[in-house]
PDB file of C-alpha atoms in Angstrom:
ATOM      1  CA  MET A   2     110.920  98.825 106.974  1.00 46.00           C
ATOM      2  CA  ALA A   3     109.774  95.110 107.742  1.00 48.00           C
ATOM      3  CA  ASN A   4     112.235  95.585 111.154  1.00 47.00           C
ATOM      4  CA  ALA A   5     110.932  99.002 111.818  1.00 48.00           C
ATOM      5  CA  LEU A   6     107.210  97.974 111.548  1.00 52.00           C
ATOM      6  CA  ARG A   7     108.274  95.021 114.504  1.00 50.00           C
ATOM      7  CA  VAL A   8     109.753  97.349 116.821  1.00 42.00           C
ATOM      8  CA  LEU A   9     106.923  99.402 116.286  1.00 50.00           C
ATOM      9  CA  LEU A  10     104.785  96.754 116.799  1.00 51.00           C
ATOM     10  CA  ALA A  11     106.545  95.700 119.611  1.00 48.00           C
ATOM     11  CA  LEU A  12     106.941  98.993 121.544  1.00 45.00           C
ATOM     12  CA  ALA A  13     102.622  99.711 120.763  1.00 49.00           C
ATOM     13  CA  VAL A  14     101.759  96.671 122.482  1.00 47.00           C
ATOM     14  CA  ILE A  15     104.314  96.839 125.549  1.00 41.00           C
ATOM     15  CA  ALA A  16     102.518 100.415 125.859  1.00 46.00           C
ATOM     16  CA  LEU A  17      98.725  98.514 125.470  1.00 46.00           C
ATOM     17  CA  ALA A  18      99.997  96.823 129.024  1.00 41.00           C
ATOM     18  CA  ALA A  19     101.174  99.642 130.706  1.00 39.00           C
ATOM     19  CA  GLY A  20      97.912 100.611 130.768  1.00 41.00           C
ATOM     20  CA  GLY A  21      97.269 102.667 127.521  1.00 46.00           C
ATOM     21  CA  SER A  22      93.790 103.825 128.410  1.00 47.00           C
ATOM     22  CA  CYS A  23      91.318 101.805 126.779  1.00 47.00           C
ATOM     23  CA  SER A  24      87.700 102.294 127.377  1.00 47.00           C
ATOM     24  CA  PHE A  25      86.247  98.741 128.410  1.00 51.00           C
ATOM     25  CA  SER A  26      82.137  99.757 127.450  1.00 80.00           C
ATOM     26  CA  PHE A  27      82.970 100.726 124.498  1.00 92.00           C
ATOM     27  CA  GLU A  28      83.004  97.846 121.881  1.00 92.00           C
ATOM     28  CA  PHE A  29      85.774  97.978 120.096  1.00 95.00           C
ATOM     29  CA  GLU A  30      85.404  94.590 117.254  1.00 92.00           C
ATOM     30  CA  GLU A  31      83.549  96.149 114.355  1.00 90.00           C
ATOM     31  CA  ALA A  32      83.086  99.809 115.297  1.00 95.00           C
ATOM     32  CA  THR A  33      81.648 102.077 112.764  1.00 96.00           C
ATOM     33  CA  ILE A  34      83.075 106.168 112.842  1.00 96.00           C
ATOM     34  CA  ASP A  35      79.201 106.689 113.779  1.00 95.00           C
ATOM     35  CA  SER A  36      80.317 103.842 116.561  1.00 96.00           C
ATOM     36  CA  ILE A  37      83.489 105.809 117.246  1.00 97.00           C
ATOM     37  CA  GLN A  38      82.120 109.623 117.004  1.00 95.00           C
ATOM     38  CA  ALA A  39      78.873 108.084 120.043  1.00 95.00           C
ATOM     39  CA  GLY A  40      81.936 107.055 122.331  1.00 96.00           C
ATOM     40  CA  PHE A  41      84.027 110.072 122.054  1.00 95.00           C
ATOM     41  CA  LYS A  42      80.450 112.191 122.741  1.00 94.00           C
ATOM     42  CA  ASN A  43      79.955 110.225 125.339  1.00 94.00           C
ATOM     43  CA  GLY A  44      82.636 110.046 126.982  1.00 93.00           C
ATOM     44  CA  SER A  45      83.724 105.935 126.362  1.00 95.00           C
ATOM     45  CA  LEU A  46      86.032 106.220 123.630  1.00 96.00           C
ATOM     46  CA  THR A  47      89.549 108.327 123.474  1.00 96.00           C
ATOM     47  CA  SER A  48      91.170 108.772 120.964  1.00 97.00           C
ATOM     48  CA  THR A  49      93.908 107.471 121.988  1.00 97.00           C
ATOM     49  CA  ALA A  50      92.239 103.559 123.794  1.00 97.00           C
ATOM     50  CA  LEU A  51      91.132 103.322 119.431  1.00 97.00           C
ATOM     51  CA  VAL A  52      94.488 103.857 118.215  1.00 97.00           C
ATOM     52  CA  HIS A  53      96.325 101.057 120.632  1.00 97.00           C
ATOM     53  CA  TYR A  54      93.694  98.864 120.428  1.00 97.00           C
ATOM     54  CA  TYR A  55      94.456  98.743 115.518  1.00 97.00           C
ATOM     55  CA  LEU A  56      98.122  98.959 116.827  1.00 97.00           C
ATOM     56  CA  HIS A  57      97.399  95.866 119.174  1.00 97.00           C
ATOM     57  CA  GLN A  58      94.841  94.157 116.719  1.00 97.00           C
ATOM     58  CA  ILE A  59      98.059  95.374 113.420  1.00 96.00           C
ATOM     59  CA  SER A  60      99.896  93.479 116.235  1.00 96.00           C
ATOM     60  CA  ARG A  61      98.376  89.814 116.780  1.00 96.00           C
ATOM     61  CA  LEU A  62      97.164  89.000 113.022  1.00 96.00           C
ATOM     62  CA  ASN A  63      99.604  90.981 110.279  1.00 94.00           C
ATOM     63  CA  PRO A  64     102.412  88.285 110.826  1.00 93.00           C
ATOM     64  CA  LEU A  65     100.635  86.149 109.043  1.00 93.00           C
ATOM     65  CA  LEU A  66      97.884  88.763 107.383  1.00 93.00           C
ATOM     66  CA  HIS A  67     100.391  91.534 106.065  1.00 90.00           C
ATOM     67  CA  ALA A  68      97.727  93.720 105.344  1.00 91.00           C
ATOM     68  CA  VAL A  69     100.505  96.583 106.994  1.00 90.00           C
ATOM     69  CA  ILE A  70     103.525  97.652 105.512  1.00 82.00           C
ATOM     70  CA  GLU A  71     103.939  99.986 108.406  1.00 83.00           C
ATOM     71  CA  VAL A  72     102.470 102.325 111.469  1.00 87.00           C
ATOM     72  CA  ASN A  73     103.025 105.727 112.037  1.00 87.00           C
ATOM     73  CA  PRO A  74     105.398 106.181 115.393  1.00 87.00           C
ATOM     74  CA  ASP A  75     103.447 109.503 115.354  1.00 88.00           C
ATOM     75  CA  ALA A  76      99.773 108.490 115.767  1.00 93.00           C
ATOM     76  CA  LEU A  77      99.973 107.799 119.076  1.00 95.00           C
ATOM     77  CA  ARG A  78     100.624 111.580 119.228  1.00 92.00           C
ATOM     78  CA  GLN A  79      97.971 112.415 116.985  1.00 92.00           C
ATOM     79  CA  ALA A  80      95.256 111.277 118.743  1.00 96.00           C
ATOM     80  CA  ALA A  81      95.951 112.369 122.038  1.00 96.00           C
ATOM     81  CA  ARG A  82      96.301 115.728 119.964  1.00 94.00           C
ATOM     82  CA  ALA A  83      92.450 115.362 118.690  1.00 95.00           C
ATOM     83  CA  ASP A  84      92.144 113.219 121.871  1.00 96.00           C
ATOM     84  CA  ALA A  85      92.456 117.246 123.420  1.00 96.00           C
ATOM     85  CA  GLU A  86      91.296 119.441 120.355  1.00 94.00           C
ATOM     86  CA  ARG A  87      88.169 117.217 121.060  1.00 94.00           C
ATOM     87  CA  SER A  88      88.031 118.120 125.234  1.00 93.00           C
ATOM     88  CA  THR A  89      88.963 122.051 123.942  1.00 92.00           C
ATOM     89  CA  GLY A  90      84.929 121.040 121.817  1.00 89.00           C
ATOM     90  CA  HIS A  91      87.356 121.408 118.671  1.00 85.00           C
ATOM     91  CA  ARG A  92      85.616 118.685 116.286  1.00 83.00           C
ATOM     92  CA  SER A  93      86.794 118.758 112.516  1.00 80.00           C
ATOM     93  CA  GLY A  94      84.324 116.443 111.156  1.00 84.00           C
ATOM     94  CA  ALA A  95      82.921 112.755 110.695  1.00 88.00           C
ATOM     95  CA  LEU A  96      86.612 111.999 110.968  1.00 93.00           C
ATOM     96  CA  HIS A  97      88.546 113.248 114.079  1.00 95.00           C
ATOM     97  CA  GLY A  98      90.275 111.567 115.877  1.00 95.00           C
ATOM     98  CA  VAL A  99      90.035 107.916 113.323  1.00 96.00           C
ATOM     99  CA  PRO A 100      92.377 105.694 112.816  1.00 96.00           C
ATOM    100  CA  VAL A 101      92.255 105.156 109.166  1.00 94.00           C
ATOM    101  CA  LEU A 102      95.277 103.698 107.072  1.00 93.00           C
ATOM    102  CA  ILE A 103      96.789 104.481 103.562  1.00 88.00           C
ATOM    103  CA  LYS A 104      97.007 102.485 100.480  1.00 86.00           C
ATOM    104  CA  ASP A 105     101.533 102.645  99.961  1.00 76.00           C
ATOM    105  CA  LEU A 106     100.952 104.337  97.033  1.00 69.00           C
ATOM    106  CA  ILE A 107      99.448 107.817  98.531  1.00 69.00           C
ATOM    107  CA  ALA A 108     102.529 109.809 100.229  1.00 57.00           C
ATOM    108  CA  THR A 109     101.779 111.529 102.982  1.00 65.00           C
ATOM    109  CA  ARG A 110     104.072 114.159 104.254  1.00 60.00           C
ATOM    110  CA  ASP A 111     104.922 112.781 107.545  1.00 60.00           C
ATOM    111  CA  LYS A 112     107.902 109.951 109.041  1.00 54.00           C
ATOM    112  CA  LEU A 113     106.059 107.277 106.965  1.00 62.00           C
ATOM    113  CA  ASN A 114     108.067 105.214 103.633  1.00 54.00           C
ATOM    114  CA  THR A 115     106.219 106.010 100.046  1.00 50.00           C
ATOM    115  CA  THR A 116     107.714 102.326  98.603  1.00 47.00           C
ATOM    116  CA  ALA A 117     108.228 104.537  95.107  1.00 38.00           C
ATOM    117  CA  GLY A 118     108.862 107.889  96.875  1.00 31.00           C
ATOM    118  CA  SER A 119     106.547 110.371  95.516  1.00 34.00           C
ATOM    119  CA  LEU A 120     105.347 113.481  97.905  1.00 38.00           C
ATOM    120  CA  ALA A 121     101.751 114.250  98.940  1.00 42.00           C
ATOM    121  CA  LEU A 122      99.119 116.317  99.590  1.00 37.00           C
ATOM    122  CA  LEU A 123      96.469 112.871 100.436  1.00 46.00           C
ATOM    123  CA  GLY A 124      97.875 112.322 104.160  1.00 51.00           C
ATOM    124  CA  SER A 125      97.448 116.013 104.898  1.00 51.00           C
ATOM    125  CA  VAL A 126      94.035 116.397 103.814  1.00 59.00           C
ATOM    126  CA  LEU A 127      93.182 113.710 106.192  1.00 64.00           C
ATOM    127  CA  ARG A 128      93.693 115.488 108.921  1.00 61.00           C
ATOM    128  CA  ARG A 129      92.309 118.531 108.216  1.00 70.00           C
ATOM    129  CA  ALA A 130      89.646 116.737 108.564  1.00 75.00           C
ATOM    130  CA  GLY A 131      91.216 115.259 112.378  1.00 81.00           C
ATOM    131  CA  ALA A 132      91.605 111.484 110.501  1.00 86.00           C
ATOM    132  CA  VAL A 133      94.516 110.304 112.389  1.00 90.00           C
ATOM    133  CA  VAL A 134      96.979 108.330 109.868  1.00 88.00           C
ATOM    134  CA  LEU A 135      97.623 105.052 111.847  1.00 91.00           C
ATOM    135  CA  GLY A 136      99.582 104.134 109.090  1.00 88.00           C
ATOM    136  CA  LYS A 137     100.435 102.671 105.456  1.00 86.00           C
ATOM    137  CA  ALA A 138      98.198  99.430 103.972  1.00 87.00           C
ATOM    138  CA  ASN A 139     100.377  96.779 101.553  1.00 85.00           C
ATOM    139  CA  LEU A 140     100.388  96.063  98.175  1.00 79.00           C
ATOM    140  CA  PRO A 141     101.586  93.460  95.974  1.00 71.00           C
ATOM    141  CA  GLU A 142     105.399  94.989  94.561  1.00 63.00           C
ATOM    142  CA  TRP A 143     104.594  97.951  91.987  1.00 56.00           C
ATOM    143  CA  ALA A 144     101.018  97.400  92.412  1.00 54.00           C
ATOM    144  CA  ASN A 145     100.079  94.148  90.258  1.00 59.00           C
ATOM    145  CA  PHE A 146     102.796  94.961  87.883  1.00 55.00           C
ATOM    146  CA  ARG A 147     104.904  91.734  89.071  1.00 52.00           C
ATOM    147  CA  SER A 148     102.526  89.522  86.796  1.00 49.00           C
ATOM    148  CA  ALA A 149     101.325  86.644  88.593  1.00 47.00           C
ATOM    149  CA  ARG A 150     101.988  84.547  86.536  1.00 44.00           C
ATOM    150  CA  SER A 151     105.826  85.759  87.854  1.00 44.00           C
ATOM    151  CA  THR A 152     104.392  84.439  91.590  1.00 46.00           C
ATOM    152  CA  GLY A 153     102.828  81.339  91.094  1.00 45.00           C
ATOM    153  CA  GLY A 154      99.420  82.485  89.348  1.00 45.00           C
ATOM    154  CA  LEU A 155      99.387  84.380  92.878  1.00 50.00           C
ATOM    155  CA  HIS A 156      98.434  88.119  93.381  1.00 55.00           C
ATOM    156  CA  GLY A 157      98.837  89.774  96.032  1.00 50.00           C
ATOM    157  CA  TRP A 158     102.366  88.835  95.708  1.00 53.00           C
ATOM    158  CA  ARG A 159     104.742  91.550  98.114  1.00 52.00           C
ATOM    159  CA  THR A 160     108.766  90.647  98.281  1.00 47.00           C
ATOM    160  CA  ILE A 161     109.319  92.441 101.291  1.00 55.00           C
ATOM    161  CA  THR A 162     106.346  91.296 103.496  1.00 57.00           C
ATOM    162  CA  GLY A 163     105.292  87.882 101.767  1.00 66.00           C
ATOM    163  CA  ARG A 164     102.408  87.274 100.286  1.00 77.00           C
ATOM    164  CA  LEU A 165      99.391  89.518 101.732  1.00 83.00           C
ATOM    165  CA  MET A 166      96.374  87.007 102.791  1.00 87.00           C
ATOM    166  CA  ASP A 167      92.790  86.722 102.570  1.00 87.00           C
ATOM    167  CA  PRO A 168      91.344  86.485 106.945  1.00 90.00           C
ATOM    168  CA  TYR A 169      88.424  84.822 106.093  1.00 88.00           C
ATOM    169  CA  VAL A 170      90.117  82.441 103.607  1.00 85.00           C
ATOM    170  CA  LEU A 171      94.434  81.863 103.394  1.00 86.00           C
ATOM    171  CA  SER A 172      94.558  80.072 100.418  1.00 80.00           C
ATOM    172  CA  ALA A 173      92.413  82.283  98.070  1.00 80.00           C
ATOM    173  CA  ASN A 174      92.954  84.340  95.664  1.00 75.00           C
ATOM    174  CA  LEU A 175      93.702  87.533  96.329  1.00 78.00           C
ATOM    175  CA  CYS A 176      93.148  91.102  93.094  1.00 80.00           C
ATOM    176  CA  GLY A 177      93.957  94.252  92.708  1.00 80.00           C
ATOM    177  CA  SER A 178      96.728  95.940  94.176  1.00 81.00           C
ATOM    178  CA  SER A 179      94.239  97.950  97.223  1.00 88.00           C
ATOM    179  CA  THR A 180      94.601  94.225  98.723  1.00 89.00           C
ATOM    180  CA  GLY A 181      95.801  96.222 102.276  1.00 90.00           C
ATOM    181  CA  SER A 182      93.845  98.635 102.486  1.00 93.00           C
ATOM    182  CA  SER A 183      91.140  95.623 101.713  1.00 95.00           C
ATOM    183  CA  ILE A 184      92.590  92.945 104.198  1.00 94.00           C
ATOM    184  CA  ALA A 185      92.913  95.698 106.673  1.00 95.00           C
ATOM    185  CA  ALA A 186      89.928  96.886 106.768  1.00 97.00           C
ATOM    186  CA  ALA A 187      88.153  93.097 106.519  1.00 96.00           C
ATOM    187  CA  ALA A 188      90.395  92.307 109.913  1.00 96.00           C
ATOM    188  CA  ASN A 189      90.271  95.390 112.341  1.00 96.00           C
ATOM    189  CA  MET A 190      93.200  97.295 111.926  1.00 97.00           C
ATOM    190  CA  ALA A 191      91.677 100.415 111.190  1.00 97.00           C
ATOM    191  CA  ALA A 192      88.061 102.028 111.675  1.00 96.00           C
ATOM    192  CA  ALA A 193      88.763 102.618 107.861  1.00 96.00           C
ATOM    193  CA  THR A 194      91.176 102.459 104.573  1.00 96.00           C
ATOM    194  CA  LEU A 195      91.818 104.233 101.532  1.00 93.00           C
ATOM    195  CA  GLY A 196      92.559 101.990  97.910  1.00 91.00           C
ATOM    196  CA  THR A 197      93.677 103.323  94.599  1.00 90.00           C
ATOM    197  CA  GLU A 198      92.248 101.989  91.536  1.00 90.00           C
ATOM    198  CA  THR A 199      93.068 102.001  87.735  1.00 87.00           C
ATOM    199  CA  MET A 200      91.467  99.309  86.727  1.00 85.00           C
ATOM    200  CA  ASP A 201      89.818  97.154  89.851  1.00 86.00           C
ATOM    201  CA  SER A 202      91.979  98.393  91.872  1.00 89.00           C
ATOM    202  CA  ILE A 203      89.706  99.575  94.634  1.00 93.00           C
ATOM    203  CA  LEU A 204      86.346  96.551  94.235  1.00 93.00           C
ATOM    204  CA  CYS A 205      87.576  93.767  93.334  1.00 90.00           C
ATOM    205  CA  PRO A 206      89.621  93.584  96.383  1.00 91.00           C
ATOM    206  CA  ALA A 207      87.416  94.841  98.342  1.00 93.00           C
ATOM    207  CA  SER A 208      84.521  92.659  97.471  1.00 90.00           C
ATOM    208  CA  LEU A 209      86.390  89.689  98.101  1.00 88.00           C
ATOM    209  CA  ASN A 210      87.788  90.314 101.665  1.00 92.00           C
ATOM    210  CA  SER A 211      83.698  90.694 102.050  1.00 90.00           C
ATOM    211  CA  VAL A 212      83.505  95.648 102.438  1.00 95.00           C
ATOM    212  CA  VAL A 213      83.493  98.034 100.779  1.00 97.00           C
ATOM    213  CA  GLY A 214      85.063  99.831  98.932  1.00 97.00           C
ATOM    214  CA  ILE A 215      84.060 102.617  96.159  1.00 97.00           C
ATOM    215  CA  LYS A 216      85.501 103.910  93.716  1.00 96.00           C
ATOM    216  CA  PRO A 217      85.100 107.294  92.605  1.00 94.00           C
ATOM    217  CA  THR A 218      84.581 108.978  88.914  1.00 94.00           C
ATOM    218  CA  VAL A 219      87.889 110.392  87.510  1.00 93.00           C
ATOM    219  CA  GLY A 220      88.607 113.104  89.244  1.00 93.00           C
ATOM    220  CA  LEU A 221      86.748 113.688  92.664  1.00 94.00           C
ATOM    221  CA  THR A 222      89.549 112.276  94.672  1.00 93.00           C
ATOM    222  CA  SER A 223      92.860 114.687  94.121  1.00 89.00           C
ATOM    223  CA  ARG A 224      95.900 111.668  92.914  1.00 86.00           C
ATOM    224  CA  SER A 225      98.777 114.384  93.840  1.00 83.00           C
ATOM    225  CA  GLY A 226     101.589 113.046  95.248  1.00 76.00           C
ATOM    226  CA  VAL A 227      99.931 109.483  94.697  1.00 76.00           C
ATOM    227  CA  ILE A 228     102.079 107.234  91.978  1.00 71.00           C
ATOM    228  CA  PRO A 229     101.053 107.433  89.319  1.00 67.00           C
ATOM    229  CA  PHE A 230      99.741 104.508  86.400  1.00 73.00           C
ATOM    230  CA  SER A 231      97.129 106.557  84.187  1.00 79.00           C
ATOM    231  CA  SER A 232      96.206 110.183  84.297  1.00 80.00           C
ATOM    232  CA  ARG A 233      92.733 108.889  82.280  1.00 86.00           C
ATOM    233  CA  GLN A 234      91.659 106.114  85.343  1.00 89.00           C
ATOM    234  CA  ASP A 235      93.255 106.688  88.538  1.00 87.00           C
ATOM    235  CA  THR A 236      91.307 107.300  91.037  1.00 91.00           C
ATOM    236  CA  ILE A 237      91.509 107.056  95.400  1.00 91.00           C
ATOM    237  CA  GLY A 238      88.447 105.825  97.306  1.00 94.00           C
ATOM    238  CA  PRO A 239      88.186 104.446 100.240  1.00 96.00           C
ATOM    239  CA  ILE A 240      87.149 100.386 101.564  1.00 97.00           C
ATOM    240  CA  CYS A 241      85.503 100.392 105.012  1.00 97.00           C
ATOM    241  CA  ARG A 242      83.629  97.954 107.011  1.00 97.00           C
ATOM    242  CA  THR A 243      79.863  99.356 105.857  1.00 96.00           C
ATOM    243  CA  VAL A 244      78.366 101.596 103.189  1.00 95.00           C
ATOM    244  CA  ALA A 245      78.054 104.283 105.492  1.00 96.00           C
ATOM    245  CA  ASP A 246      82.026 104.509 107.146  1.00 97.00           C
ATOM    246  CA  ALA A 247      83.192 104.498 103.152  1.00 97.00           C
ATOM    247  CA  VAL A 248      80.810 107.449 102.561  1.00 97.00           C
ATOM    248  CA  HIS A 249      82.454 109.558 105.516  1.00 96.00           C
ATOM    249  CA  VAL A 250      85.455 108.971 104.195  1.00 95.00           C
ATOM    250  CA  LEU A 251      84.289 110.128 100.243  1.00 96.00           C
ATOM    251  CA  GLU A 252      82.974 113.174 101.542  1.00 95.00           C
ATOM    252  CA  ALA A 253      86.464 114.022 103.853  1.00 93.00           C
ATOM    253  CA  ILE A 254      88.602 112.801  99.910  1.00 92.00           C
ATOM    254  CA  VAL A 255      86.864 114.752  97.635  1.00 94.00           C
ATOM    255  CA  GLY A 256      86.881 118.271  96.510  1.00 93.00           C
ATOM    256  CA  TYR A 257      89.476 120.251  94.097  1.00 92.00           C
ATOM    257  CA  ASP A 258      93.095 120.456  94.478  1.00 90.00           C
ATOM    258  CA  ALA A 259      94.955 122.534  93.224  1.00 91.00           C
ATOM    259  CA  LEU A 260      97.951 120.579  92.352  1.00 88.00           C
ATOM    260  CA  ASP A 261      95.789 118.671  90.614  1.00 90.00           C
ATOM    261  CA  ALA A 262      93.505 120.918  89.046  1.00 92.00           C
ATOM    262  CA  ALA A 263      92.911 119.433  84.753  1.00 87.00           C
ATOM    263  CA  ALA A 264      91.160 116.183  86.901  1.00 90.00           C
ATOM    264  CA  THR A 265      89.293 118.083  90.038  1.00 93.00           C
ATOM    265  CA  LYS A 266      88.170 121.728  88.814  1.00 93.00           C
ATOM    266  CA  SER A 267      85.511 119.188  86.435  1.00 91.00           C
ATOM    267  CA  ALA A 268      85.168 116.852  88.608  1.00 92.00           C
ATOM    268  CA  SER A 269      84.393 118.223  91.794  1.00 92.00           C
ATOM    269  CA  LYS A 270      81.089 120.829  89.785  1.00 92.00           C
ATOM    270  CA  TYR A 271      79.010 117.303  90.363  1.00 93.00           C
ATOM    271  CA  ILE A 272      79.494 116.983  93.905  1.00 95.00           C
ATOM    272  CA  PRO A 273      75.949 116.856  95.167  1.00 95.00           C
ATOM    273  CA  LYS A 274      75.225 120.922  97.612  1.00 94.00           C
ATOM    274  CA  GLY A 275      75.610 119.041 101.122  1.00 94.00           C
ATOM    275  CA  GLY A 276      77.750 116.088 100.789  1.00 94.00           C
ATOM    276  CA  TYR A 277      76.658 112.242  99.904  1.00 95.00           C
ATOM    277  CA  ARG A 278      75.922 112.053 103.622  1.00 94.00           C
ATOM    278  CA  GLN A 279      72.601 113.144 102.515  1.00 94.00           C
ATOM    279  CA  PHE A 280      71.646 109.750 100.875  1.00 93.00           C
ATOM    280  CA  LEU A 281      72.567 107.498 104.095  1.00 93.00           C
ATOM    281  CA  LYS A 282      68.704 106.863 104.155  1.00 91.00           C
ATOM    282  CA  ILE A 283      67.602 103.413 105.059  1.00 86.00           C
ATOM    283  CA  ASP A 284      64.687 104.125 102.802  1.00 90.00           C
ATOM    284  CA  GLY A 285      67.379 104.243 100.596  1.00 91.00           C
ATOM    285  CA  LEU A 286      66.193 101.327  97.933  1.00 93.00           C
ATOM    286  CA  SER A 287      62.693 102.430  97.704  1.00 94.00           C
ATOM    287  CA  GLY A 288      61.733 102.155  93.809  1.00 93.00           C
ATOM    288  CA  LYS A 289      65.256 101.637  92.986  1.00 95.00           C
ATOM    289  CA  ARG A 290      65.468  97.863  90.059  1.00 96.00           C
ATOM    290  CA  ILE A 291      68.826  96.089  90.936  1.00 95.00           C
ATOM    291  CA  GLY A 292      69.385  93.016  87.813  1.00 94.00           C
ATOM    292  CA  ILE A 293      71.519  89.986  89.601  1.00 90.00           C
ATOM    293  CA  PRO A 294      73.382  88.274  85.973  1.00 87.00           C
ATOM    294  CA  ASN A 295      72.667  84.945  86.025  1.00 82.00           C
ATOM    295  CA  GLY A 296      75.251  82.293  87.964  1.00 76.00           C
ATOM    296  CA  PHE A 297      76.989  85.087  89.546  1.00 73.00           C
ATOM    297  CA  PHE A 298      76.748  84.289  93.353  1.00 73.00           C
ATOM    298  CA  ASP A 299      76.464  80.565  92.238  1.00 71.00           C
ATOM    299  CA  PHE A 300      80.472  78.162  94.135  1.00 65.00           C
ATOM    300  CA  ALA A 301      80.890  74.639  94.161  1.00 65.00           C
ATOM    301  CA  ASN A 302      79.341  73.890  97.533  1.00 61.00           C
ATOM    302  CA  GLY A 303      76.255  75.922  97.002  1.00 55.00           C
ATOM    303  CA  THR A 304      77.373  78.028 100.640  1.00 56.00           C
ATOM    304  CA  VAL A 305      77.340  81.942  98.881  1.00 58.00           C
ATOM    305  CA  ARG A 306      74.152  80.994  97.360  1.00 61.00           C
ATOM    306  CA  GLN A 307      71.612  79.850 100.151  1.00 67.00           C
ATOM    307  CA  ILE A 308      72.529  81.167 102.244  1.00 77.00           C
ATOM    308  CA  VAL A 309      74.289  84.925 102.526  1.00 79.00           C
ATOM    309  CA  TYR A 310      72.724  85.583  98.312  1.00 83.00           C
ATOM    310  CA  THR A 311      69.334  84.784 100.112  1.00 86.00           C
ATOM    311  CA  GLN A 312      69.699  86.672 102.725  1.00 90.00           C
ATOM    312  CA  HIS A 313      70.372  90.241 101.102  1.00 89.00           C
ATOM    313  CA  VAL A 314      67.662  89.555  98.406  1.00 92.00           C
ATOM    314  CA  SER A 315      65.714  88.893 100.287  1.00 94.00           C
ATOM    315  CA  THR A 316      67.299  92.476 102.523  1.00 94.00           C
ATOM    316  CA  MET A 317      66.597  94.046  99.461  1.00 94.00           C
ATOM    317  CA  ARG A 318      63.183  93.688  98.585  1.00 95.00           C
ATOM    318  CA  GLN A 319      62.103  94.230 102.390  1.00 94.00           C
ATOM    319  CA  HIS A 320      63.817  97.471 102.173  1.00 93.00           C
ATOM    320  CA  GLY A 321      61.337  98.423  98.981  1.00 95.00           C
ATOM    321  CA  ALA A 322      64.292  97.016  95.589  1.00 96.00           C
ATOM    322  CA  THR A 323      62.938  94.932  92.757  1.00 97.00           C
ATOM    323  CA  VAL A 324      65.556  92.911  92.769  1.00 96.00           C
ATOM    324  CA  ILE A 325      65.085  90.876  88.979  1.00 95.00           C
ATOM    325  CA  GLU A 326      67.055  87.734  89.113  1.00 90.00           C
ATOM    326  CA  ASN A 327      69.138  85.605  86.657  1.00 87.00           C
ATOM    327  CA  LEU A 328      69.606  87.668  84.110  1.00 89.00           C
ATOM    328  CA  LYS A 329      71.481  86.626  80.564  1.00 84.00           C
ATOM    329  CA  ILE A 330      74.595  87.485  80.028  1.00 74.00           C
TER     330      ILE A 330
END
C-alpha cells in the first residue's frame, strides 16, 4: 500500500509538471470551501487544478507527516467530471468539485483500500454531494487500539507508514485516532477531511493541530460502512481549517440512512429546517456567555496565553460574547 502511494504521487507530480491546468490567479493556500466555489464561479479555478495542487502538497509533505495512507487513482477523473458538470450548469451543492480526504476507517466503494476491510455508504454520500474523494487519511493502528504504552507513550503510530507528525511541532504527542485527517487539514493536503470519533478521536487531534473538528450527536451521521467500536458512541464528523468549512461538510453528511436506521431515524428529526449553514452569522456570538477554566491555556513559555489566547478572547468580546475567565474546575 505504501509503495502504491509513492507511485501514484510520483505520477501526480509528473502530471502537474506536464501542465495540469492550474489557475494562478486563485490563492490555493488556506483555500476555504466558499473561496473554492467562488473560484469555480468566476473561472479562476477548476477542480482539476485543485486536485493537482493537493496531490502536490501530499507528495511534498507526506513523506514527513504521514497524514495520507493512500491517494485515489480516480481523483483526477472525478475532478474532470466535476468540471464538465459545472460547464453545463450542474452543481450538487457546496462540496461539488471539492477534494476531500476520508479517514481510513471509512470505506468508499471505489479503488481505495480500507485497512480493516468494510463495505460502505459514506463515500457514495459525498459523491452525491459532488465531492472529489482525494484519498484516505492515515490513523494509528486499529484506531489507537494499539496501546500508546507499546509505542513508548506515543500516539499517532502506524506500522505501515511510521508515526504521524504534527505539522507545527513534529515532536508533539498527538491524541485520538483522526490524526491523519487533522494533520492533512492543517497542512493543506485537502480542502476538507472526515474523521470518526468514539471517544475524543475528532476533538482532541483537531485541537492539537489547530483546526476545527465537529463531533456530531450520535445518529446525525450514518455509521454504515465504518469499522465499529461502540454503537452508543461512534460518529462521523468533519475536520477542516475553518468553522464555515466544517459546517458545509456537516450539512452534506447528516441525515437518515436506512442502513443505520436505529440511530439516524431518531436523530435526523433534530436537524434544523433550512440546515446548519443558516447559523453561520458574523454576529453569532452576540449575547453568548463563554466560560474558560483557570489555567486551561497556560503553557510553560507563556506564548499561548500572551499572544494567541488574548487575541481570541478579545475577538470574541468584540463580536458580542461575554467571556468569563479563570473558572475553577
